Amino acid sequence: MSEAAFFIDHSRCIGCQSCLQACAECDTHRGVSMIHLETIQRSDSVQTAPQVCMHCEDPICARVCPADAIKKTPDGVVQSSLKPRCIGCSNCVMSCPFGVPKYRAEIDQMMKCDMCYDRSSVGKKPMCATVCPSGALTFTTMEEIQRTRSGIPINTWKFGNEVVKTKVYVMVPREVEQLNVDLVQISSTPTALQDDPYDVALMLEDA
Amino acid sequence: MAKLPTDIPELVKQFGPTLHVVPPGGWAHTDKDEKLVKTHCCFCGQQCGIQLRVRENKVVGFEPWEDFPFNRGKLCPKGVKRYMQDEHPDRLKSPLERVEGKGFLPIGWDAAMERVVSEIKRIQQKYGNDAFALLTGASLTNEKAYLMGKFARVALKTANIDYNGRLCMVSAGAASKKVFGIDRSANPWSDITKAHVILAAGANIAECAPITTDYLWQAREKGAKLIILDPRMTPIARNADLFIPVRSGGDIGVFNGMLHIMIERGWIDREFIAQHTTGFEAVTETVKKYTPEYSAKIAGVPPEMIVKAAELWGPASTSFLLHARGIEHHSKGVDNCIAAINLVVASGRIGREGCGYAMITGQGNGQGAREQGQKCDQLPGSRDISNPEHRKYIASVWGVPEESIPQKGLSAIPLVEAIHEGKIKGLISICFNPAVSLPDGNYVREALGKLEFYVNIDFFLSETARYADIVLAGSLMEEDEGTTTNVEGRVIRHRQAVTPPEGARQDWAIINEIASRLGYADKFHSAPREIFEELRIASKGGVSDYSGMTWDSIEKDYGLFWPCPEPGHPGTPRLYEGGKFGHPDGKAHFSPIEWRPSAEMPDGEYPIILTTGRVVSHFLSGTQTRRIGSLMEQYPQPRCEMHPRLAEKLGIVDGDFVKVESRRGKVVVRAQVVKTIRPDTVFVPYHWPLDRSANNITIRAIDPVSNIPEFKICAVRVSKTDAPTDPIAQLEMEAGGIR
């Protein structure tokens, strides 16, 4: 049995915000959530996407930090900035390909998801992955995920030409091996939205 | 507006709702002197297991309870933040007395009780016993629900007791009873994950029963097909194999249309029907005319969707039906449910692993609280108050003459109408906020203002309690102990985490005290554990038989499913195994269902359909969740969802203030323009009070059998309006203001 890992399945997310509410309860967060829940475009869809820190093998946030304030634990968890070192420059905020670190002006420090290190380092699951009602966030073993899910977990991303490997996995359809994230120009003119398969009015057109 | 002791902004200033944001003792954590109490969430019918963190008799946080099998540590945002009700600044810590011009002032328990008892006596002597009524709730424990029913019949001797499950589970319950003879979900939730096709009708599972989502997704991982009926594309509908955006009130079109095709194509279990059911011929006859085209007109969807639904459901080897308020909150709510259940019975797929159906019970004890005898027509053990044998047995348990037990009383809506008409003069209510939760809110608040004497038992001063003469400070779930029965029919233990604050009392102690002062101390002296002992005897031989259960055996096995007719019995997670149903003939009874229009259909004057419902961060009338800061932050004020096509026609853009009005009333809220709703329908959630209450608009029409109100459809018009500037609009959003 391998050790437990973190898996995100965006297709399961129902946008309930349990993860945010529970994350804020963490003793070290003092009422502020470190997980982000993106509502993609509420006018078009109810699709939402939770975003925890992906805990990159070679975290770019740490690489670009001029104060050397972001450390990775031996077990691969990328921590929030160290309070005495963080200079609040926000290099990490701008460099993270997943948009995870946030600069908090009121404490002049970057804070981000640390996979509930106080819990996960003593054998408990991270809070968000414990409470998540839909199983969009799960903390379990690779064997268990392979046994219970139809998709496959991957942790290799390609942003333009840069390949990023992460400690956190996302569930994807079986044929996908790597997630390629390219820049696309999004057009939002009304004509571009005509074929929206999630428009209830279009579903009813034959009625 | 009916009479209040002082104006609303003043009442809000005194009693809230205000927001609780930081846990007691602040966010700084300490394990010192902390204990974890394994109990359950106080909110919905799923009754998730949760551990409350307790320090110095204060609930200071929560910890997931991963061993509890129903939810395995999972919680929705309400569950995560439920603990913030404790140590709340709005908490009532003393009985209150209405003082004209001032509001409510504290009064001692003795004086409060004296006044309550003398007014009960006065009203009953002057107008008769039935002129004093009780309105109770489905979030009460089994023990309290039992006590309320007994209190009404033995101490008050009034026929008029009903509960807010009347707004929740009665259509589903009546339909199940009619078809199967038993009012309970037929299967444990674990069966959902083993079904090859799942039909969820009128069930916004992601927001109203979030934990159930994982059961759906588990089934889908194994290849199950998911069919969703809802006028809105809810978060689970987004991922369905077939989403049918049915017109509210048109569900029978889909169900009968599916059955029509199933019969035509031979996708019914003739052998099962012959052996285990009655009445299928009449159903066959009825659905003959429900061709896809005919059905589609009723449902307001393309006929191909109904054909596709039948093709998914019909030939499957295992299947599961889930239904909830979306099909139940109708003046034909019972018929909607029966038409859906007919699909289950005709397929023969019930009473086995992965095969069955469930109603998604809404309130905390939505299942148990409808079995213990606090419904107007019911005695404990789901017994019938008009059945002489049932009356005789309960009379013997209570030690009263059978003839002293009143006959059937009025259900919630007729009861409020009787108050409005001056026939009912006195009221005790507990765990019920009709000023927000009942339809036709203006009428309901007018009725409350007409009472000669009104006692409200609650832990917060709800919008309804503002009409009270005496308010008695009751208890939170975690300040008491007892049992509830979850959505599956699993009876579970609520453990006490803390004692009530000084000045507040446990609800059962309040009822016992009133009964004692009325002269019934010999029959009302028990604490919850003893009440359960009496309850299980009272339930013996009834449909919902708890007689083999003890609190210890419930705790030991993470809950026990009823019926559990003798000690040591393992309980009954799955009903109807081997095709044995609850009717005396052992069979399931089909009923033919014809579609009929809703009480108020859209017309030229009010051309749009309004449907109401919930959002994930709030619970029911909001009197609990509108006081929790982070839940308010998640969804601060009601919005009117409408399709861009409708919005364009009305000249409305996202964020505009809009007036939504019916023949009965209106709300002014902001518009939310989304493509995820039918263009002929708007949606407003109902958790807010006063000028933001969706129930100002809804219709006081009820189902003839279940008496559930028609919350899910009425006719409205919608127009752009200016930002309201009146004093109510200026209140904070939790109190009914708007931003």
PDB file of C-alpha atoms in Angstrom, chain B residues 271-469:
ATOM      1  CA  GLU B 271     -44.080 -11.700 -13.577  1.00  0.00           C
ATOM      2  CA  PHE B 272     -43.299  -9.354 -10.688  1.00  0.00           C
ATOM      3  CA  ILE B 273     -46.377  -7.276 -11.471  1.00  0.00           C
ATOM      4  CA  ALA B 274     -48.587 -10.385 -11.471  1.00  0.00           C
ATOM      5  CA  GLN B 275     -47.192 -11.814  -8.251  1.00  0.00           C
ATOM      6  CA  HIS B 276     -46.544  -8.772  -6.120  1.00  0.00           C
ATOM      7  CA  THR B 277     -48.797  -5.914  -7.209  1.00  0.00           C
ATOM      8  CA  THR B 278     -52.391  -4.869  -7.788  1.00  0.00           C
ATOM      9  CA  GLY B 279     -53.950  -2.329 -10.116  1.00  0.00           C
ATOM     10  CA  PHE B 280     -51.558  -2.368 -13.060  1.00  0.00           C
ATOM     11  CA  GLU B 281     -54.381  -2.701 -15.617  1.00  0.00           C
ATOM     12  CA  ALA B 282     -55.790   0.683 -14.662  1.00  0.00           C
ATOM     13  CA  VAL B 283     -52.329   2.257 -14.909  1.00  0.00           C
ATOM     14  CA  THR B 284     -51.821   0.694 -18.345  1.00  0.00           C
ATOM     15  CA  GLU B 285     -55.140   2.123 -19.437  1.00  0.00           C
ATOM     16  CA  THR B 286     -54.258   5.595 -18.129  1.00  0.00           C
ATOM     17  CA  VAL B 287     -50.819   5.868 -19.694  1.00  0.00           C
ATOM     18  CA  LYS B 288     -52.077   4.754 -23.106  1.00  0.00           C
ATOM     19  CA  LYS B 289     -52.640   8.308 -24.212  1.00  0.00           C
ATOM     20  CA  TYR B 290     -49.277   9.477 -22.795  1.00  0.00           C
ATOM     21  CA  THR B 291     -47.424   9.165 -26.083  1.00  0.00           C
ATOM     22  CA  PRO B 292     -44.066  10.955 -26.193  1.00  0.00           C
ATOM     23  CA  GLU B 293     -45.708  13.888 -28.007  1.00  0.00           C
ATOM     24  CA  TYR B 294     -48.641  14.166 -25.580  1.00  0.00           C
ATOM     25  CA  SER B 295     -46.340  13.776 -22.567  1.00  0.00           C
ATOM     26  CA  ALA B 296     -43.861  16.292 -23.914  1.00  0.00           C
ATOM     27  CA  LYS B 297     -46.541  18.982 -24.081  1.00  0.00           C
ATOM     28  CA  ILE B 298     -47.323  18.449 -20.390  1.00  0.00           C
ATOM     29  CA  ALA B 299     -43.665  18.340 -19.388  1.00  0.00           C
ATOM     30  CA  GLY B 300     -42.663  21.271 -21.587  1.00  0.00           C
ATOM     31  CA  VAL B 301     -39.659  19.423 -23.023  1.00  0.00           C
ATOM     32  CA  PRO B 302     -38.862  17.798 -26.384  1.00  0.00           C
ATOM     33  CA  PRO B 303     -40.429  14.302 -26.758  1.00  0.00           C
ATOM     34  CA  GLU B 304     -37.029  12.777 -27.516  1.00  0.00           C
ATOM     35  CA  MET B 305     -35.966  13.461 -23.938  1.00  0.00           C
ATOM     36  CA  ILE B 306     -38.796  11.322 -22.595  1.00  0.00           C
ATOM     37  CA  VAL B 307     -37.981   8.540 -25.055  1.00  0.00           C
ATOM     38  CA  LYS B 308     -34.326   8.679 -24.056  1.00  0.00           C
ATOM     39  CA  ALA B 309     -35.292   8.517 -20.369  1.00  0.00           C
ATOM     40  CA  ALA B 310     -37.367   5.408 -20.988  1.00  0.00           C
ATOM     41  CA  GLU B 311     -34.528   3.876 -22.978  1.00  0.00           C
ATOM     42  CA  LEU B 312     -32.112   4.423 -20.113  1.00  0.00           C
ATOM     43  CA  TRP B 313     -34.481   3.377 -17.320  1.00  0.00           C
ATOM     44  CA  GLY B 314     -36.552   0.665 -19.002  1.00  0.00           C
ATOM     45  CA  PRO B 315     -34.103  -2.135 -19.820  1.00  0.00           C
ATOM     46  CA  ALA B 316     -31.673  -1.582 -16.911  1.00  0.00           C
ATOM     47  CA  SER B 317     -30.928  -4.519 -14.629  1.00  0.00           C
ATOM     48  CA  THR B 318     -30.725  -2.409 -11.464  1.00  0.00           C
ATOM     49  CA  SER B 319     -32.108   1.059 -10.806  1.00  0.00           C
ATOM     50  CA  PHE B 320     -32.764   3.649  -8.147  1.00  0.00           C
ATOM     51  CA  LEU B 321     -35.339   6.448  -7.959  1.00  0.00           C
ATOM     52  CA  LEU B 322     -34.718   9.498  -5.789  1.00  0.00           C
ATOM     53  CA  HIS B 323     -37.292  12.222  -5.368  1.00  0.00           C
ATOM     54  CA  ALA B 324     -37.528  15.359  -3.283  1.00  0.00           C
ATOM     55  CA  ARG B 325     -39.447  18.601  -2.828  1.00  0.00           C
ATOM     56  CA  GLY B 326     -39.282  19.555  -6.503  1.00  0.00           C
ATOM     57  CA  ILE B 327     -42.033  17.058  -7.314  1.00  0.00           C
ATOM     58  CA  GLU B 328     -43.567  16.970  -3.821  1.00  0.00           C
ATOM     59  CA  HIS B 329     -44.294  20.690  -3.232  1.00  0.00           C
ATOM     60  CA  HIS B 330     -47.332  20.691  -5.489  1.00  0.00           C
ATOM     61  CA  SER B 331     -51.098  20.641  -5.169  1.00  0.00           C
ATOM     62  CA  LYS B 332     -50.646  17.275  -6.908  1.00  0.00           C
ATOM     63  CA  GLY B 333     -47.537  16.358  -4.919  1.00  0.00           C
ATOM     64  CA  VAL B 334     -48.790  12.918  -3.918  1.00  0.00           C
ATOM     65  CA  ASP B 335     -49.744  12.107  -7.498  1.00  0.00           C
ATOM     66  CA  ASN B 336     -46.342  13.254  -8.758  1.00  0.00           C
ATOM     67  CA  CYS B 337     -44.652  10.837  -6.355  1.00  0.00           C
ATOM     68  CA  ILE B 338     -46.972   7.943  -7.177  1.00  0.00           C
ATOM     69  CA  ALA B 339     -46.384   8.429 -10.912  1.00  0.00           C
ATOM     70  CA  ALA B 340     -42.620   8.298 -10.260  1.00  0.00           C
ATOM     71  CA  ILE B 341     -42.876   5.260  -7.985  1.00  0.00           C
ATOM     72  CA  ASN B 342     -45.001   3.454 -10.597  1.00  0.00           C
ATOM     73  CA  LEU B 343     -41.838   3.357 -12.730  1.00  0.00           C
ATOM     74  CA  VAL B 344     -40.072   1.475  -9.939  1.00  0.00           C
ATOM     75  CA  VAL B 345     -42.859  -1.022  -9.312  1.00  0.00           C
ATOM     76  CA  ALA B 346     -43.500  -1.696 -13.005  1.00  0.00           C
ATOM     77  CA  SER B 347     -39.820  -2.510 -13.468  1.00  0.00           C
ATOM     78  CA  GLY B 348     -39.904  -4.919 -10.527  1.00  0.00           C
ATOM     79  CA  ARG B 349     -36.620  -3.399  -9.405  1.00  0.00           C
ATOM     80  CA  ILE B 350     -37.173  -2.991  -5.697  1.00  0.00           C
ATOM     81  CA  GLY B 351     -36.288  -4.857  -2.536  1.00  0.00           C
ATOM     82  CA  ARG B 352     -32.937  -6.069  -3.774  1.00  0.00           C
ATOM     83  CA  GLU B 353     -29.377  -4.840  -3.717  1.00  0.00           C
ATOM     84  CA  GLY B 354     -29.020  -1.830  -6.000  1.00  0.00           C
ATOM     85  CA  CYS B 355     -32.739  -1.724  -6.673  1.00  0.00           C
ATOM     86  CA  GLY B 356     -35.193   0.589  -5.030  1.00  0.00           C
ATOM     87  CA  TYR B 357     -36.155   4.116  -4.321  1.00  0.00           C
ATOM     88  CA  ALA B 358     -35.868   6.793  -1.696  1.00  0.00           C
ATOM     89  CA  MET B 359     -37.414  10.109  -0.850  1.00  0.00           C
ATOM     90  CA  ILE B 360     -34.740  12.571   0.190  1.00  0.00           C
ATOM     91  CA  THR B 361     -36.026  13.655   3.587  1.00  0.00           C
ATOM     92  CA  GLY B 362     -35.418  17.342   4.165  1.00  0.00           C
ATOM     93  CA  GLN B 363     -35.438  18.278   7.818  1.00  0.00           C
ATOM     94  CA  GLY B 364     -33.137  17.050  10.564  1.00  0.00           C
ATOM     95  CA  ASN B 365     -35.545  14.465  11.846  1.00  0.00           C
ATOM     96  CA  GLY B 366     -37.829  14.590   8.826  1.00  0.00           C
ATOM     97  CA  GLN B 367     -38.228  10.814   8.995  1.00  0.00           C
ATOM     98  CA  GLY B 368     -38.507  10.173  12.721  1.00  0.00           C
ATOM     99  CA  ALA B 369     -40.524  13.264  13.573  1.00  0.00           C
ATOM    100  CA  ARG B 370     -43.276  12.066  11.237  1.00  0.00           C
ATOM    101  CA  GLU B 371     -43.655   8.749  13.025  1.00  0.00           C
ATOM    102  CA  GLN B 372     -44.024   9.647  16.687  1.00  0.00           C
ATOM    103  CA  GLY B 373     -47.502  11.143  16.658  1.00  0.00           C
ATOM    104  CA  GLN B 374     -47.165  14.900  16.250  1.00  0.00           C
ATOM    105  CA  LYS B 375     -49.062  14.969  12.956  1.00  0.00           C
ATOM    106  CA  CYS B 376     -52.701  16.010  13.153  1.00  0.00           C
ATOM    107  CA  ASP B 377     -53.903  12.575  12.018  1.00  0.00           C
ATOM    108  CA  GLN B 378     -51.395  10.316  13.695  1.00  0.00           C
ATOM    109  CA  LEU B 379     -50.475   8.524  16.914  1.00  0.00           C
ATOM    110  CA  PRO B 380     -47.014   7.082  17.764  1.00  0.00           C
ATOM    111  CA  GLY B 381     -45.620   4.217  15.701  1.00  0.00           C
ATOM    112  CA  SER B 382     -47.056   5.847  12.564  1.00  0.00           C
ATOM    113  CA  ARG B 383     -50.503   4.881  13.847  1.00  0.00           C
ATOM    114  CA  ASP B 384     -53.762   6.313  12.586  1.00  0.00           C
ATOM    115  CA  ILE B 385     -55.633   8.520  15.053  1.00  0.00           C
ATOM    116  CA  SER B 386     -58.987   7.509  13.571  1.00  0.00           C
ATOM    117  CA  ASN B 387     -58.342   3.765  13.869  1.00  0.00           C
ATOM    118  CA  PRO B 388     -60.128   2.443  17.043  1.00  0.00           C
ATOM    119  CA  GLU B 389     -57.532  -0.299  17.601  1.00  0.00           C
ATOM    120  CA  HIS B 390     -54.659   2.144  17.319  1.00  0.00           C
ATOM    121  CA  ARG B 391     -56.346   4.586  19.694  1.00  0.00           C
ATOM    122  CA  LYS B 392     -56.963   1.829  22.202  1.00  0.00           C
ATOM    123  CA  TYR B 393     -53.350   0.714  22.231  1.00  0.00           C
ATOM    124  CA  ILE B 394     -51.927   4.216  22.633  1.00  0.00           C
ATOM    125  CA  ALA B 395     -54.526   5.034  25.318  1.00  0.00           C
ATOM    126  CA  SER B 396     -53.241   2.018  27.248  1.00  0.00           C
ATOM    127  CA  VAL B 397     -49.617   3.173  26.899  1.00  0.00           C
ATOM    128  CA  TRP B 398     -50.530   6.653  28.068  1.00  0.00           C
ATOM    129  CA  GLY B 399     -52.867   5.412  30.794  1.00  0.00           C
ATOM    130  CA  VAL B 400     -55.800   7.517  29.626  1.00  0.00           C
ATOM    131  CA  PRO B 401     -59.322   6.604  28.506  1.00  0.00           C
ATOM    132  CA  GLU B 402     -59.436   6.045  24.751  1.00  0.00           C
ATOM    133  CA  GLU B 403     -62.283   8.522  24.367  1.00  0.00           C
ATOM    134  CA  SER B 404     -60.147  11.269  25.939  1.00  0.00           C
ATOM    135  CA  ILE B 405     -57.793  11.208  22.940  1.00  0.00           C
ATOM    136  CA  PRO B 406     -59.040  13.835  20.477  1.00  0.00           C
ATOM    137  CA  GLN B 407     -59.842  12.883  16.903  1.00  0.00           C
ATOM    138  CA  LYS B 408     -57.998  14.142  13.819  1.00  0.00           C
ATOM    139  CA  GLY B 409     -57.203  17.856  13.896  1.00  0.00           C
ATOM    140  CA  LEU B 410     -56.240  20.456  11.332  1.00  0.00           C
ATOM    141  CA  SER B 411     -53.048  20.257   9.320  1.00  0.00           C
ATOM    142  CA  ALA B 412     -50.683  23.242   9.253  1.00  0.00           C
ATOM    143  CA  ILE B 413     -52.239  25.393   6.519  1.00  0.00           C
ATOM    144  CA  PRO B 414     -55.894  24.904   7.563  1.00  0.00           C
ATOM    145  CA  LEU B 415     -54.719  25.437  11.137  1.00  0.00           C
ATOM    146  CA  VAL B 416     -53.263  28.832  10.250  1.00  0.00           C
ATOM    147  CA  GLU B 417     -56.444  29.585   8.314  1.00  0.00           C
ATOM    148  CA  ALA B 418     -58.462  28.735  11.419  1.00  0.00           C
ATOM    149  CA  ILE B 419     -56.320  31.219  13.360  1.00  0.00           C
ATOM    150  CA  HIS B 420     -56.962  33.828  10.686  1.00  0.00           C
ATOM    151  CA  GLU B 421     -60.701  33.129  10.863  1.00  0.00           C
ATOM    152  CA  GLY B 422     -60.685  33.478  14.638  1.00  0.00           C
ATOM    153  CA  LYS B 423     -61.511  29.832  15.367  1.00  0.00           C
ATOM    154  CA  ILE B 424     -58.166  29.089  16.986  1.00  0.00           C
ATOM    155  CA  LYS B 425     -57.260  31.652  19.658  1.00  0.00           C
ATOM    156  CA  GLY B 426     -54.174  30.267  21.361  1.00  0.00           C
ATOM    157  CA  LEU B 427     -50.961  28.691  20.085  1.00  0.00           C
ATOM    158  CA  ILE B 428     -47.761  27.131  21.323  1.00  0.00           C
ATOM    159  CA  SER B 429     -45.115  26.705  18.645  1.00  0.00           C
ATOM    160  CA  ILE B 430     -41.691  25.108  18.747  1.00  0.00           C
ATOM    161  CA  CYS B 431     -39.135  24.510  16.011  1.00  0.00           C
ATOM    162  CA  PHE B 432     -41.295  26.199  13.377  1.00  0.00           C
ATOM    163  CA  ASN B 433     -40.920  29.614  11.726  1.00  0.00           C
ATOM    164  CA  PRO B 434     -44.159  30.004   9.747  1.00  0.00           C
ATOM    165  CA  ALA B 435     -43.701  33.764   9.280  1.00  0.00           C
ATOM    166  CA  VAL B 436     -40.972  32.846   6.786  1.00  0.00           C
ATOM    167  CA  SER B 437     -41.683  29.252   5.833  1.00  0.00           C
ATOM    168  CA  LEU B 438     -45.396  29.122   5.023  1.00  0.00           C
ATOM    169  CA  PRO B 439     -46.775  30.233   1.660  1.00  0.00           C
ATOM    170  CA  ASP B 440     -48.680  33.493   1.253  1.00  0.00           C
ATOM    171  CA  GLY B 441     -46.551  35.112   3.940  1.00  0.00           C
ATOM    172  CA  ASN B 442     -48.613  38.287   4.310  1.00  0.00           C
ATOM    173  CA  TYR B 443     -51.682  36.225   5.174  1.00  0.00           C
ATOM    174  CA  VAL B 444     -49.716  34.064   7.609  1.00  0.00           C
ATOM    175  CA  ARG B 445     -48.281  37.056   9.474  1.00  0.00           C
ATOM    176  CA  GLU B 446     -51.757  38.598   9.612  1.00  0.00           C
ATOM    177  CA  ALA B 447     -52.997  35.364  11.193  1.00  0.00           C
ATOM    178  CA  LEU B 448     -50.228  35.352  13.808  1.00  0.00           C
ATOM    179  CA  GLY B 449     -51.247  38.877  14.778  1.00  0.00           C
ATOM    180  CA  LYS B 450     -54.792  37.706  15.496  1.00  0.00           C
ATOM    181  CA  LEU B 451     -53.930  35.200  18.198  1.00  0.00           C
ATOM    182  CA  GLU B 452     -55.189  36.065  21.679  1.00  0.00           C
ATOM    183  CA  PHE B 453     -52.212  34.307  23.214  1.00  0.00           C
ATOM    184  CA  TYR B 454     -49.126  32.904  21.591  1.00  0.00           C
ATOM    185  CA  VAL B 455     -46.194  31.078  23.198  1.00  0.00           C
ATOM    186  CA  ASN B 456     -43.052  30.528  21.172  1.00  0.00           C
ATOM    187  CA  ILE B 457     -40.330  28.120  22.317  1.00  0.00           C
ATOM    188  CA  ASP B 458     -36.997  28.744  20.598  1.00  0.00           C
ATOM    189  CA  PHE B 459     -33.329  29.458  21.185  1.00  0.00           C
ATOM    190  CA  PHE B 460     -33.322  32.521  18.900  1.00  0.00           C
ATOM    191  CA  LEU B 461     -36.066  35.117  18.510  1.00  0.00           C
ATOM    192  CA  SER B 462     -37.241  33.987  15.070  1.00  0.00           C
ATOM    193  CA  GLU B 463     -39.339  36.191  12.804  1.00  0.00           C
ATOM    194  CA  THR B 464     -42.379  34.259  14.058  1.00  0.00           C
ATOM    195  CA  ALA B 465     -41.468  34.696  17.722  1.00  0.00           C
ATOM    196  CA  ARG B 466     -41.830  38.459  17.237  1.00  0.00           C
ATOM    197  CA  TYR B 467     -45.603  37.860  17.322  1.00  0.00           C
ATOM    198  CA  ALA B 468     -45.474  35.985  20.628  1.00  0.00           C
ATOM    199  CA  ASP B 469     -46.841  37.063  23.998  1.00  0.00           C
TER     200      ASP B 469
END
